[in-house]
Rosetta silent file (secondary structure, phi, psi, omega in degrees, C-alpha in Angstrom):
SEQUENCE: MFRNRISARQKNIFLIGALSAPLSTLAGMDGWLQTLLAVLIVGVLAFFACRLQEKLENPGKWYRIAQILWLVFLLGQLGKWPAHTWPGGTDFPVVPLTLLALGVFASLDGGSYAAWCATALFWLLLILYSVILFSGLSEWKLKNFAPESGMVSWELLLVLLLPAVVGMLPGERAGFRGIAGVALTAVLLGLWTIGTLTRGVAEQVSWPLYESVKGMNLFGVAERYEAFVSVTATMGYFILFSLLFSGIGTQAEEIPGLGGKKAVGAAGVISAALVLYVPHLPGECLFFGGILFWLVLPAFELFTKKSKKRKKL
SCORE:     score description
SCORE:     0.000 S_00000001
   1 L     0.000  -43.714 -178.333   19.097  -20.570   -7.038 S_00000001
   2 L   -79.830   -4.459  176.837   18.341  -17.425   -9.006 S_00000001
   3 L  -102.272   -1.304  179.210   17.327  -19.561  -12.003 S_00000001
   4 L   -62.736  133.604 -176.435   14.697  -21.550  -10.112 S_00000001
   5 L   -74.947  143.897 -179.991   11.353  -21.198  -11.829 S_00000001
   6 E  -116.997  134.047 -178.568    8.503  -19.405  -10.087 S_00000001
   7 L   -69.814  158.602  178.533    4.872  -20.225  -10.815 S_00000001
   8 H   -61.614  -38.351 -179.905    2.503  -17.593  -12.182 S_00000001
   9 H   -61.633  -45.265  179.540    0.423  -17.833   -9.006 S_00000001
  10 H   -64.819  -39.691  178.652    3.433  -17.081   -6.798 S_00000001
  11 H   -61.837  -42.892 -179.379    4.481  -14.175   -9.019 S_00000001
  12 H   -64.143  -43.598  178.466    1.022  -12.638   -8.829 S_00000001
  13 H   -65.616  -42.301  177.251    0.891  -12.978   -5.038 S_00000001
  14 H   -54.654  -46.587 -176.605    4.460  -11.650   -4.779 S_00000001
  15 H   -66.685  -48.375 -177.993    3.447   -8.590   -6.794 S_00000001
  16 H   -64.248  -43.580  178.563    0.227   -7.776   -4.936 S_00000001
  17 H   -62.765  -39.341 -178.190    1.870   -8.217   -1.543 S_00000001
  18 H   -66.407  -40.099 -175.160    4.832   -6.056   -2.560 S_00000001
  19 H   -88.768   -7.346  178.235    2.754   -3.142   -3.815 S_00000001
  20 H   -61.766  -35.291 -177.564    0.218   -3.229   -0.982 S_00000001
  21 H   -69.433  -55.876  179.287    2.589   -1.194    1.230 S_00000001
  22 H   -63.343  -30.319  177.445    3.334    1.782   -1.055 S_00000001
  23 H   -68.829  -34.966  176.783   -0.322    1.808   -2.129 S_00000001
  24 H   -69.680  -32.351  176.592   -1.386    1.988    1.525 S_00000001
  25 H   -65.982  -38.385 -174.382    1.051    4.880    1.996 S_00000001
  26 H   -91.901  -11.998 -175.501   -0.440    6.795   -0.938 S_00000001
  27 L   -56.619  128.822  178.725   -4.105    5.863   -0.375 S_00000001
  28 L    92.070  -14.400 -179.223   -6.259    8.953   -0.049 S_00000001
  29 L   -78.721  -19.010  177.405   -3.634   11.379   -1.323 S_00000001
  30 L  -118.419  151.820  176.097   -5.202   11.343   -4.794 S_00000001
  31 L   -61.947  153.052 -176.719   -8.852   11.712   -5.765 S_00000001
  32 H   -64.875  -34.303  179.669  -10.708    8.467   -6.392 S_00000001
  33 H   -69.833  -41.698  176.908  -11.390    9.376  -10.019 S_00000001
  34 H   -62.806  -39.965  178.611   -7.739   10.233  -10.666 S_00000001
  35 H   -63.137  -43.144  179.972   -6.696    6.953   -9.034 S_00000001
  36 H   -61.882  -45.109  178.173   -9.119    4.983  -11.214 S_00000001
  37 H   -64.118  -38.368 -179.051   -7.813    6.605  -14.401 S_00000001
  38 H   -64.299  -44.165 -177.832   -4.211    6.036  -13.286 S_00000001
  39 H   -68.232  -29.452  178.809   -4.673    2.306  -12.686 S_00000001
  40 H   -72.574  -45.894 -175.988   -6.336    1.907  -16.080 S_00000001
  41 H   -75.937  -52.681 -177.060   -3.688    3.781  -18.070 S_00000001
  42 H   -72.284  -26.522  175.816   -0.523    2.842  -16.191 S_00000001
  43 H   -59.821  -38.794  177.159   -1.829   -0.706  -15.695 S_00000001
  44 H   -65.780  -43.804  177.775   -1.644   -1.172  -19.468 S_00000001
  45 H   -61.581  -41.339  179.611    1.907    0.228  -19.514 S_00000001
  46 H   -64.082  -38.165  178.724    2.888   -2.079  -16.644 S_00000001
  47 H   -62.242  -46.401  178.990    1.467   -5.081  -18.514 S_00000001
  48 H   -66.538  -37.706  178.574    3.540   -4.290  -21.599 S_00000001
  49 H   -62.942  -40.899  178.706    6.625   -3.592  -19.456 S_00000001
  50 H   -64.865  -43.509 -179.623    6.235   -6.971  -17.784 S_00000001
  51 H   -65.121  -38.681  179.101    5.803   -8.724  -21.136 S_00000001
  52 H   -62.110  -41.559  178.572    8.873   -7.025  -22.600 S_00000001
  53 H   -63.171  -39.016 -178.103   11.014   -8.291  -19.722 S_00000001
  54 H   -71.405  -31.069 -179.580    9.669  -11.818  -20.221 S_00000001
  55 H   -75.811  -22.246  179.290   10.321  -11.787  -23.967 S_00000001
  56 L   -78.471   90.667 -174.738   13.979  -10.861  -23.480 S_00000001
  57 L   -69.501  -40.588 -178.708   15.333  -14.397  -23.191 S_00000001
  58 L  -145.541   71.934 -178.533   19.018  -13.514  -23.111 S_00000001
  59 L   -66.410  163.242 -177.310   19.639   -9.751  -23.023 S_00000001
  60 L   -71.129  167.211 -177.337   23.135   -8.346  -23.258 S_00000001
  61 H   -60.253  -45.924 -175.289   25.507   -7.694  -20.378 S_00000001
  62 H   -70.082  -29.847  174.458   25.156   -3.919  -20.459 S_00000001
  63 H   -63.827  -44.527  179.990   21.386   -4.154  -20.492 S_00000001
  64 H   -64.558  -40.688  178.834   21.510   -6.258  -17.326 S_00000001
  65 H   -63.143  -41.554  178.771   23.952   -3.857  -15.665 S_00000001
  66 H   -61.327  -41.666  179.183   21.671   -0.919  -16.489 S_00000001
  67 H   -65.676  -40.038  178.958   18.704   -2.723  -14.923 S_00000001
  68 H   -62.926  -47.214 -179.074   20.713   -3.545  -11.794 S_00000001
  69 H   -61.763  -40.294  179.803   21.863    0.053  -11.344 S_00000001
  70 H   -66.225  -42.522 -179.998   18.328    1.350  -11.796 S_00000001
  71 H   -66.054  -38.043  177.194   16.890   -1.115   -9.258 S_00000001
  72 H   -64.621  -44.521  178.570   19.578   -0.248   -6.713 S_00000001
  73 H   -62.249  -41.108  179.875   18.880    3.451   -7.158 S_00000001
  74 H   -64.445  -38.040  175.362   15.138    2.802   -6.852 S_00000001
  75 H   -61.767  -38.064  178.138   15.738    0.893   -3.612 S_00000001
  76 H   -64.718  -27.952  177.936   17.618    3.925   -2.315 S_00000001
  77 H   -86.516  -50.945 -179.369   14.550    6.069   -3.018 S_00000001
  78 H   -70.313  -21.269  178.966   11.748    3.695   -2.004 S_00000001
  79 L   -63.941  -17.566  177.922   13.795    2.613    0.995 S_00000001
  80 L   -79.710  -23.435 -171.466   12.906    5.914    2.671 S_00000001
  81 H   -61.213  -37.648 -177.136    9.175    5.288    2.493 S_00000001
  82 H   -69.208   -3.508 -176.396    8.818    2.877    5.480 S_00000001
  83 H   -60.267  -20.736 -176.076   10.111    5.558    7.873 S_00000001
  84 H   -97.014    1.052 -168.540    6.524    6.601    8.629 S_00000001
  85 L   -68.319  -20.560  177.425    5.136    3.115    9.306 S_00000001
  86 L  -126.224   73.892 -177.628    5.266    3.459   13.107 S_00000001
  87 L   -55.313  140.261  179.909    4.253    7.074   13.827 S_00000001
  88 L   100.326  -13.884 -179.554    5.351    8.380   17.193 S_00000001
  89 L  -112.296  178.959  176.553    8.618    6.463   17.268 S_00000001
  90 L   -89.443   90.904 -169.882   12.134    7.006   15.964 S_00000001
  91 L   -93.524  -19.225 -178.856   11.590    5.322   12.610 S_00000001
  92 L  -116.568  128.289    7.003   14.435    6.739   10.538 S_00000001
  93 L  -100.940   12.371 -171.990   16.787    5.187    9.767 S_00000001
  94 H   -59.837  -53.614 -176.265   16.087    2.111   11.926 S_00000001
  95 H   -64.000  -50.452  179.466   12.928    0.836   10.190 S_00000001
  96 H   -58.487  -45.370 -177.713   14.081    1.430    6.568 S_00000001
  97 H   -68.690  -35.767  177.816   17.519   -0.109    7.101 S_00000001
  98 H   -64.466  -44.002  179.985   16.085   -3.080    8.984 S_00000001
  99 H   -68.222  -35.472  174.711   13.600   -3.807    6.206 S_00000001
 100 H   -62.797  -43.374  179.332   16.317   -3.459    3.566 S_00000001
 101 H   -63.192  -42.989  178.391   18.478   -5.948    5.474 S_00000001
 102 H   -64.992  -37.394  176.675   15.588   -8.402    5.768 S_00000001
 103 H   -63.175  -38.524  176.683   14.888   -7.993    2.063 S_00000001
 104 H   -62.182  -50.379 -177.903   18.512   -8.867    1.293 S_00000001
 105 H   -62.543  -35.892  179.631   18.436  -12.023    3.428 S_00000001
 106 H   -69.888  -23.026 -174.652   15.132  -13.144    1.902 S_00000001
 107 H  -102.259   -6.309 -176.546   16.584  -12.745   -1.603 S_00000001
 108 L   -63.590  -27.298  179.692   20.040  -14.301   -1.139 S_00000001
 109 L   -97.928   15.813  174.988   18.694  -17.730   -2.096 S_00000001
 110 L   101.963  166.630 -178.211   16.929  -16.445   -5.193 S_00000001
 111 H   -65.105  -27.871 -178.937   13.562  -15.108   -6.194 S_00000001
 112 H   -65.073  -38.840  178.408   11.836  -18.451   -5.643 S_00000001
 113 H   -70.965  -41.781  178.192   12.582  -18.346   -1.907 S_00000001
 114 H   -62.350  -38.500  178.246   11.576  -14.678   -1.666 S_00000001
 115 H   -66.641  -35.816  177.217    8.333  -15.502   -3.506 S_00000001
 116 H   -64.058  -43.843  177.259    7.681  -18.337   -1.039 S_00000001
 117 H   -61.534  -41.991 -179.551    8.112  -15.916    1.882 S_00000001
 118 H   -64.272  -40.011  179.374    5.804  -13.426    0.197 S_00000001
 119 H   -63.457  -40.263  179.749    3.153  -16.098   -0.358 S_00000001
 120 H   -65.096  -39.865 -178.761    3.270  -17.075    3.314 S_00000001
 121 H   -78.118  -25.034 -174.516    2.865  -13.449    4.441 S_00000001
 122 H   -58.077  -42.122 -175.794    0.238  -12.601    1.839 S_00000001
 123 H   -68.586  -33.180  174.506   -2.560  -14.482    3.576 S_00000001
 124 H   -68.078  -40.452  176.019   -1.852  -12.699    6.847 S_00000001
 125 H   -59.497  -43.414 -178.627   -1.896   -9.399    4.979 S_00000001
 126 H   -61.229  -42.214  179.150   -5.227  -10.335    3.428 S_00000001
 127 H   -64.815  -47.375 -178.283   -6.752  -11.082    6.828 S_00000001
 128 H   -62.791  -44.463  179.307   -5.465   -7.858    8.400 S_00000001
 129 H   -66.153  -36.204  178.342   -6.643   -5.669    5.518 S_00000001
 130 H   -62.243  -43.190  178.293  -10.034   -7.389    5.543 S_00000001
 131 H   -62.815  -44.484 -178.864  -10.461   -6.592    9.247 S_00000001
 132 H   -62.961  -48.531 -177.295   -9.380   -2.977    8.709 S_00000001
 133 H   -66.583  -40.389 -179.465  -11.654   -2.394    5.723 S_00000001
 134 H   -65.212  -37.168 -177.485  -14.658   -4.123    7.303 S_00000001
 135 H   -67.463  -22.053 -175.954  -14.327   -2.103   10.493 S_00000001
 136 L  -100.639    2.541 -177.231  -14.585    1.186    8.614 S_00000001
 137 H   -60.679  -36.653 -178.473  -17.633    0.503    6.445 S_00000001
 138 H   -69.808  -15.874 -178.251  -19.966    2.250    8.885 S_00000001
 139 H   -90.034   -6.464 -177.673  -17.810    5.407    8.657 S_00000001
 140 L   -64.674  140.776  175.255  -18.252    5.796    4.907 S_00000001
 141 L  -131.099  121.880 -176.662  -19.948    8.949    3.687 S_00000001
 142 H   -61.541  -30.454 -178.544  -21.099    9.189    0.072 S_00000001
 143 H   -64.007  -19.072  179.473  -20.650   12.972    0.058 S_00000001
 144 H   -72.734  -12.142 -173.526  -16.882   12.397    0.330 S_00000001
 145 H   -98.685   19.129  175.525  -16.816   10.922   -3.179 S_00000001
 146 L   -63.188  128.838 -179.109  -17.582   14.086   -5.094 S_00000001
 147 L   -57.995  139.050  179.404  -15.185   14.191   -8.093 S_00000001
 148 L  -124.120  147.934  178.483  -12.328   16.651   -7.665 S_00000001
 149 L   -79.870  163.288  178.838  -10.039   18.230  -10.209 S_00000001
 150 L   132.217  161.290  179.403   -6.290   17.798  -10.090 S_00000001
 151 L   -90.053  151.993  174.735   -3.477   15.624  -11.324 S_00000001
 152 L   -75.508  152.420 -177.382   -2.604   12.234   -9.919 S_00000001
 153 L   -72.503  145.822  178.031    0.677   12.038   -7.984 S_00000001
 154 H   -65.386  -30.509  179.568    3.795   10.895   -9.810 S_00000001
 155 H   -63.036  -40.319  177.955    4.577    8.566   -6.899 S_00000001
 156 H   -65.091  -41.325  178.584    1.382    6.606   -7.534 S_00000001
 157 H   -61.300  -40.033  177.871    2.219    6.329  -11.235 S_00000001
 158 H   -62.605  -47.270 -178.583    5.657    4.974  -10.340 S_00000001
 159 H   -60.561  -40.385 -179.214    4.225    2.357   -7.969 S_00000001
 160 H   -69.266  -14.673  178.112    1.727    1.218  -10.602 S_00000001
 161 H   -91.300  -11.855 -175.960    4.645    0.677  -13.003 S_00000001
 162 H   -62.682  -20.291  175.762    6.565   -1.611  -10.616 S_00000001
 163 H   -54.928  -17.097  176.923    4.983   -4.864  -11.945 S_00000001
 164 H   -56.534  -31.593 -176.930    7.703   -4.706  -14.607 S_00000001
 165 H   -65.656  -33.402  179.540   10.123   -6.158  -12.025 S_00000001
 166 H   -63.055  -31.342  178.387    8.122   -9.398  -11.796 S_00000001
 167 H   -64.058  -18.774  178.737    8.777   -9.922  -15.498 S_00000001
 168 H   -77.187  -23.417 -173.895   12.497  -10.251  -14.707 S_00000001
 169 L   -76.357  143.684 -179.003   12.012  -13.300  -12.511 S_00000001
 170 L   -71.917  153.585  176.679   12.387  -16.771  -14.070 S_00000001
 171 E   123.681 -156.231 -178.159    9.397  -19.057  -14.471 S_00000001
 172 L   -71.200  160.245  176.598    5.884  -18.776  -15.804 S_00000001
 173 L   -65.980  140.238 -176.966    4.411  -15.565  -17.099 S_00000001
 174 L   -64.198  -31.230  179.407    2.913  -13.466  -14.339 S_00000001
 175 H    79.697 -179.442 -175.374   -0.291  -13.014  -16.288 S_00000001
 176 H   -82.460  -22.865 -172.000   -2.955  -10.357  -16.012 S_00000001
 177 H   -63.443  -39.129 -179.216   -4.211  -11.315  -12.551 S_00000001
 178 H   -62.640  -46.504  179.995   -1.308   -9.807  -10.629 S_00000001
 179 H   -67.658  -37.571  176.582   -1.621   -6.397  -12.278 S_00000001
 180 H   -64.219  -37.850  177.343   -5.410   -6.527  -11.909 S_00000001
 181 H   -64.629  -39.236  176.752   -4.928   -7.317   -8.218 S_00000001
 182 H   -64.133  -44.705  179.403   -2.649   -4.317   -7.822 S_00000001
 183 H   -60.881  -43.773  179.690   -5.189   -2.079   -9.577 S_00000001
 184 H   -63.469  -41.006  178.330   -7.993   -3.369   -7.343 S_00000001
 185 H   -61.812  -44.216 -179.926   -5.876   -2.790   -4.230 S_00000001
 186 H   -61.519  -44.676 -177.715   -5.106    0.792   -5.271 S_00000001
 187 H   -69.034  -45.313 -178.845   -8.764    1.597   -5.946 S_00000001
 188 H   -61.998  -48.409 -179.101  -10.118   -0.099   -2.801 S_00000001
 189 H   -64.658  -38.500  178.487   -7.621    1.529   -0.438 S_00000001
 190 H   -65.295  -47.622  179.297   -8.134    4.919   -2.085 S_00000001
 191 H   -62.280  -43.854 -177.752  -11.934    4.713   -1.933 S_00000001
 192 H   -63.362  -44.536 -177.927  -11.932    3.440    1.628 S_00000001
 193 H   -66.377  -45.358 -179.873   -9.586    6.169    2.875 S_00000001
 194 H   -66.157  -39.963 -177.980  -11.395    9.009    1.117 S_00000001
 195 H   -66.298  -28.756 -178.343  -14.792    7.679    2.171 S_00000001
 196 H   -98.592  -23.045 -172.684  -13.872    7.557    5.840 S_00000001
 197 H  -112.482  -27.572 -171.904  -11.505   10.538    6.095 S_00000001
 198 L    78.014  150.261 -177.949  -12.497   12.986    3.309 S_00000001
 199 H   -66.147  -36.690 -178.049  -10.055   14.467    0.797 S_00000001
 200 H   -60.285  -44.758  178.263   -9.667   17.700    2.757 S_00000001
 201 H   -70.757  -39.424 -178.259   -8.350   15.914    5.832 S_00000001
 202 H   -59.330  -33.685 -178.697   -6.304   13.465    3.749 S_00000001
 203 L   -73.066  -15.195 -175.120   -4.394   16.357    2.187 S_00000001
 204 L  -101.709   -5.319 -178.165   -3.344   17.646    5.608 S_00000001
 205 L  -115.872  157.256 -176.692   -1.888   14.461    7.117 S_00000001
 206 L   -78.770  -26.913 -179.742    1.261   12.531    6.235 S_00000001
 207 L  -139.827   90.296 -174.318   -0.401    9.104    6.166 S_00000001
 208 H   -57.823  -42.410 -177.971   -4.141    9.257    5.423 S_00000001
 209 H   -61.615  -42.767  178.965   -4.863    5.529    5.835 S_00000001
 210 H   -62.606  -42.517 -178.449   -3.277    5.467    9.285 S_00000001
 211 H   -67.351  -32.982 -174.336   -5.208    8.567   10.305 S_00000001
 212 H   -71.462  -21.350 -176.549   -8.492    7.172    8.992 S_00000001
 213 L   -91.615   -7.237 -178.582   -8.536    4.125   11.290 S_00000001
 214 L   -63.967  130.519  177.484   -8.138    6.053   14.535 S_00000001
 215 L    81.095    1.889  179.232  -11.127    5.593   16.803 S_00000001
 216 L   -76.340  158.010 -179.558  -12.746    2.914   14.651 S_00000001
 217 E  -140.086  158.171  178.249  -14.431   -0.071   16.221 S_00000001
 218 E  -121.914  122.592 -177.318  -15.598   -3.531   15.264 S_00000001
 219 L    57.724   34.862  176.224  -18.925   -4.794   16.658 S_00000001
 220 L    82.491    0.631 -179.088  -19.019   -1.775   18.989 S_00000001
 221 E  -108.140  121.601  179.898  -15.626   -2.488   20.533 S_00000001
 222 E   -70.645  135.860  179.838  -12.897    0.123   19.990 S_00000001
 223 L  -131.794  159.867  176.481   -9.602   -1.302   18.819 S_00000001
 224 L   -88.550   77.126 -178.383   -6.147    0.091   18.034 S_00000001
 225 H   -72.049  -13.533  176.068   -6.350   -0.454   14.291 S_00000001
 226 H   -58.956  -38.462  179.133   -3.407    1.898   13.811 S_00000001
 227 H   -64.677  -37.590  177.417   -1.161   -0.967   14.894 S_00000001
 228 H   -60.561  -44.590 -179.106   -2.792   -3.209   12.276 S_00000001
 229 H   -64.072  -41.147  178.773   -2.037   -0.657    9.568 S_00000001
 230 H   -63.720  -40.422  179.836    1.587   -0.338   10.724 S_00000001
 231 H   -65.739  -45.454 -179.186    2.046   -4.112   10.715 S_00000001
 232 H   -63.029  -41.386  179.505    0.576   -4.521    7.227 S_00000001
 233 H   -65.442  -40.430  179.969    2.754   -1.710    5.845 S_00000001
 234 H   -62.444  -46.644  178.666    5.878   -3.157    7.471 S_00000001
 235 H   -64.440  -40.256 -179.246    5.265   -6.604    5.991 S_00000001
 236 H   -64.072  -41.096  178.314    4.417   -5.111    2.616 S_00000001
 237 H   -67.573  -34.487  174.575    7.625   -3.087    2.416 S_00000001
 238 H   -60.137  -44.198  179.110    9.621   -6.179    3.326 S_00000001
 239 H   -65.329  -41.013  179.592    7.987   -8.003    0.393 S_00000001
 240 H   -60.609  -47.939 -179.526    8.593   -5.019   -1.913 S_00000001
 241 H   -65.622  -35.250  176.147   12.302   -4.867   -1.090 S_00000001
 242 H   -62.103  -39.558  178.843   12.563   -8.646   -1.503 S_00000001
 243 H   -63.973  -46.810 -178.522   11.053   -8.298   -4.977 S_00000001
 244 H   -66.416  -41.016  176.632   13.486   -5.576   -6.040 S_00000001
 245 H   -66.152  -34.850  177.271   16.500   -7.446   -4.642 S_00000001
 246 H   -64.608  -38.896  175.973   15.300  -10.611   -6.405 S_00000001
 247 H   -62.668  -39.853  177.323   15.216   -8.684   -9.682 S_00000001
 248 H   -63.668  -47.402 -179.228   18.804   -7.556   -9.081 S_00000001
 249 H   -62.605  -38.828  179.760   19.949  -11.094   -8.283 S_00000001
 250 H   -64.282  -42.604  178.458   18.232  -12.538  -11.344 S_00000001
 251 H   -67.649  -42.504 -175.799   19.934  -10.054  -13.654 S_00000001
 252 H   -70.227  -27.701 -177.998   23.345  -10.432  -11.975 S_00000001
 253 H   -61.256  -26.820 -177.905   23.260  -14.237  -12.084 S_00000001
 254 L   -93.474    3.216  178.297   23.659  -14.111  -15.866 S_00000001
 255 L   -98.569  116.678 -178.620   26.669  -11.779  -15.777 S_00000001
 256 L   -56.305  132.718  177.309   29.944  -13.773  -15.798 S_00000001
 257 L    85.046   -2.484 -179.809   32.063  -13.183  -12.712 S_00000001
 258 L  -107.740  -75.639  178.486   29.317  -11.495  -10.725 S_00000001
 259 L    91.027  147.659 -175.093   26.569  -13.827   -9.546 S_00000001
 260 H   -66.373  -43.100 -175.538   23.248  -13.147   -7.891 S_00000001
 261 H   -64.974  -43.736  178.300   24.245  -13.568   -4.247 S_00000001
 262 H   -62.785  -42.427 -177.597   27.181  -11.144   -4.467 S_00000001
 263 H   -65.865  -40.415  179.433   25.092   -8.596   -6.320 S_00000001
 264 H   -64.293  -43.628  178.377   22.238   -8.743   -3.799 S_00000001
 265 H   -61.458  -46.212  179.009   24.656   -8.274   -0.895 S_00000001
 266 H   -65.027  -39.379  179.364   26.387   -5.339   -2.571 S_00000001
 267 H   -63.045  -35.767  178.061   23.046   -3.831   -3.564 S_00000001
 268 H   -62.559  -43.576 -179.756   21.924   -3.972    0.054 S_00000001
 269 H   -66.862  -46.008 -177.027   24.933   -1.978    1.228 S_00000001
 270 H   -66.373  -43.226 -179.062   24.705    0.583   -1.586 S_00000001
 271 H   -65.223  -35.177  176.595   20.940    1.075   -1.254 S_00000001
 272 H   -63.261  -41.471  177.610   21.326    1.612    2.508 S_00000001
 273 H   -64.241  -38.355  178.491   23.906    4.330    1.815 S_00000001
 274 H   -65.207  -39.656  178.081   21.560    5.912   -0.726 S_00000001
 275 H   -59.575  -40.950 -175.552   18.737    5.932    1.816 S_00000001
 276 H   -77.500  -35.775 -167.207   20.952    7.746    4.311 S_00000001
 277 H  -119.113  -10.781  179.579   22.734   10.229    2.080 S_00000001
 278 L  -106.824  124.047 -176.931   20.768   10.815   -1.136 S_00000001
 279 L   -70.172  166.642  175.593   17.695   13.063   -0.834 S_00000001
 280 L   -60.344  135.969  171.925   14.280   12.330   -2.280 S_00000001
 281 L   -96.694  155.513  177.259   14.021   12.986   -5.993 S_00000001
 282 L   -57.293  144.426 -177.248   10.818   14.351   -7.529 S_00000001
 283 H   -58.763  -33.666 -179.118    8.304   11.638   -8.338 S_00000001
 284 H   -65.297  -32.820  177.340    8.234   12.533  -12.021 S_00000001
 285 H   -63.830  -42.905 -179.557   11.958   11.765  -12.338 S_00000001
 286 H   -69.225  -39.957 -179.747   11.427    8.273  -10.926 S_00000001
 287 H   -64.123  -48.468 -179.124    8.349    7.609  -13.051 S_00000001
 288 H   -69.743  -26.270  170.884   10.013    8.615  -16.307 S_00000001
 289 H   -63.478  -40.948  176.074   13.067    6.627  -15.213 S_00000001
 290 H   -62.584  -41.819  176.780   10.757    3.619  -14.970 S_00000001
 291 H   -59.801  -43.087 -178.661    9.412    4.342  -18.463 S_00000001
 292 H   -65.724  -50.647 -172.704   12.980    4.524  -19.782 S_00000001
 293 H   -81.062  -25.212 -174.768   14.357    1.396  -18.099 S_00000001
 294 H  -109.205   -9.720  177.148   11.270   -0.830  -18.257 S_00000001
 295 H  -123.425  -56.072 -176.262    9.690    0.161  -21.561 S_00000001
 296 H   -68.096  -51.143 -176.274   12.074    2.056  -23.851 S_00000001
 297 H   -63.122  -49.178  178.136   15.278    0.157  -23.035 S_00000001
 298 H   -65.082  -34.042  177.210   13.833   -3.400  -23.242 S_00000001
 299 H   -64.179  -40.937  177.559   11.933   -2.500  -26.426 S_00000001
 300 H   -65.745  -42.364  179.341   15.189   -1.268  -27.964 S_00000001
 301 H   -63.553  -41.514  179.034   17.052   -4.390  -26.777 S_00000001
 302 H   -65.860  -41.819  178.341   14.358   -6.657  -28.215 S_00000001
 303 H   -63.821  -42.344  179.828   14.375   -4.790  -31.523 S_00000001
 304 H   -62.659  -43.069 -178.975   18.171   -4.982  -31.716 S_00000001
 305 H   -67.161  -38.777  178.120   18.211   -8.727  -31.098 S_00000001
 306 H   -66.674  -37.299  178.085   15.524   -9.383  -33.709 S_00000001
 307 H   -64.146  -40.150  178.905   17.438   -7.269  -36.221 S_00000001
 308 H   -66.077  -38.761  178.967   20.608   -9.307  -35.608 S_00000001
 309 H   -65.326  -40.424  178.943   18.726  -12.580  -36.107 S_00000001
 310 H   -64.349  -38.138  179.011   17.288  -11.369  -39.398 S_00000001
 311 H   -66.078  -36.189  177.992   20.762  -10.402  -40.657 S_00000001
 312 H   -66.753  -34.571  178.350   22.093  -13.864  -39.821 S_00000001
 313 L   -73.487    0.000    0.000   19.271  -15.469  -41.808 S_00000001
């Protein structure tokens, strides 16, 4: 099940759907110029990280274990993020743990099934986001787009590096389209939020995109678009967790005596405990952890394997 091949199209859709949720959470928190620079620079790193994972045809046992541990830890950190998706309610820990559980069940039959679920949900996400973005065009103000100084958030850099996980899944190469789609999503959501809300207001609220849709209307009719935003974020986080659990299962399937299904189940329990009992770590720690596990470690593993082949020849 965890060795079933996934088409490039499904991988790209899987990736865009998965990252739509954290990008919607962060939209507006960074200046539009900083966001644009981040997607250009980190997008290149993500492309290479994805390619490195795909080139590692049969990495060693300890490499796979390291990747599993990192993904489980990352789930424990990112698993806290959906707590804000339904403002006004008691969202923690009910929403995060529920989405983690759903992500586990979607991934128990392998990444191909999780990718199929993501593909089915993607088109609904596309429709909902289209309605939300179209409804706010009249609220845009060009004066809101004045360039501002400041650094981009480490959390955004981490999210933009997550395409590396798609490279772990079996099947065709994900290609450039998925990463380009993620970059476009980040820029569009950031521009839309800043243009309708302004940076000053965005810095004072916990979820700028959610705040920006309040009071908006379509064709003169006021609608509760906040619910639309909550639904899209909820579906997106489900897809994101499915992707990370699929990466764990794919790595574990090649470890003798472990297996993908057991690893996904155990990862679900451990990540839930991490969500409940391990506090948020600074974003820079997670980003540089991603650099280490998705760029440095696979590059070293690939170099080591090539060196061994040359010695045999």
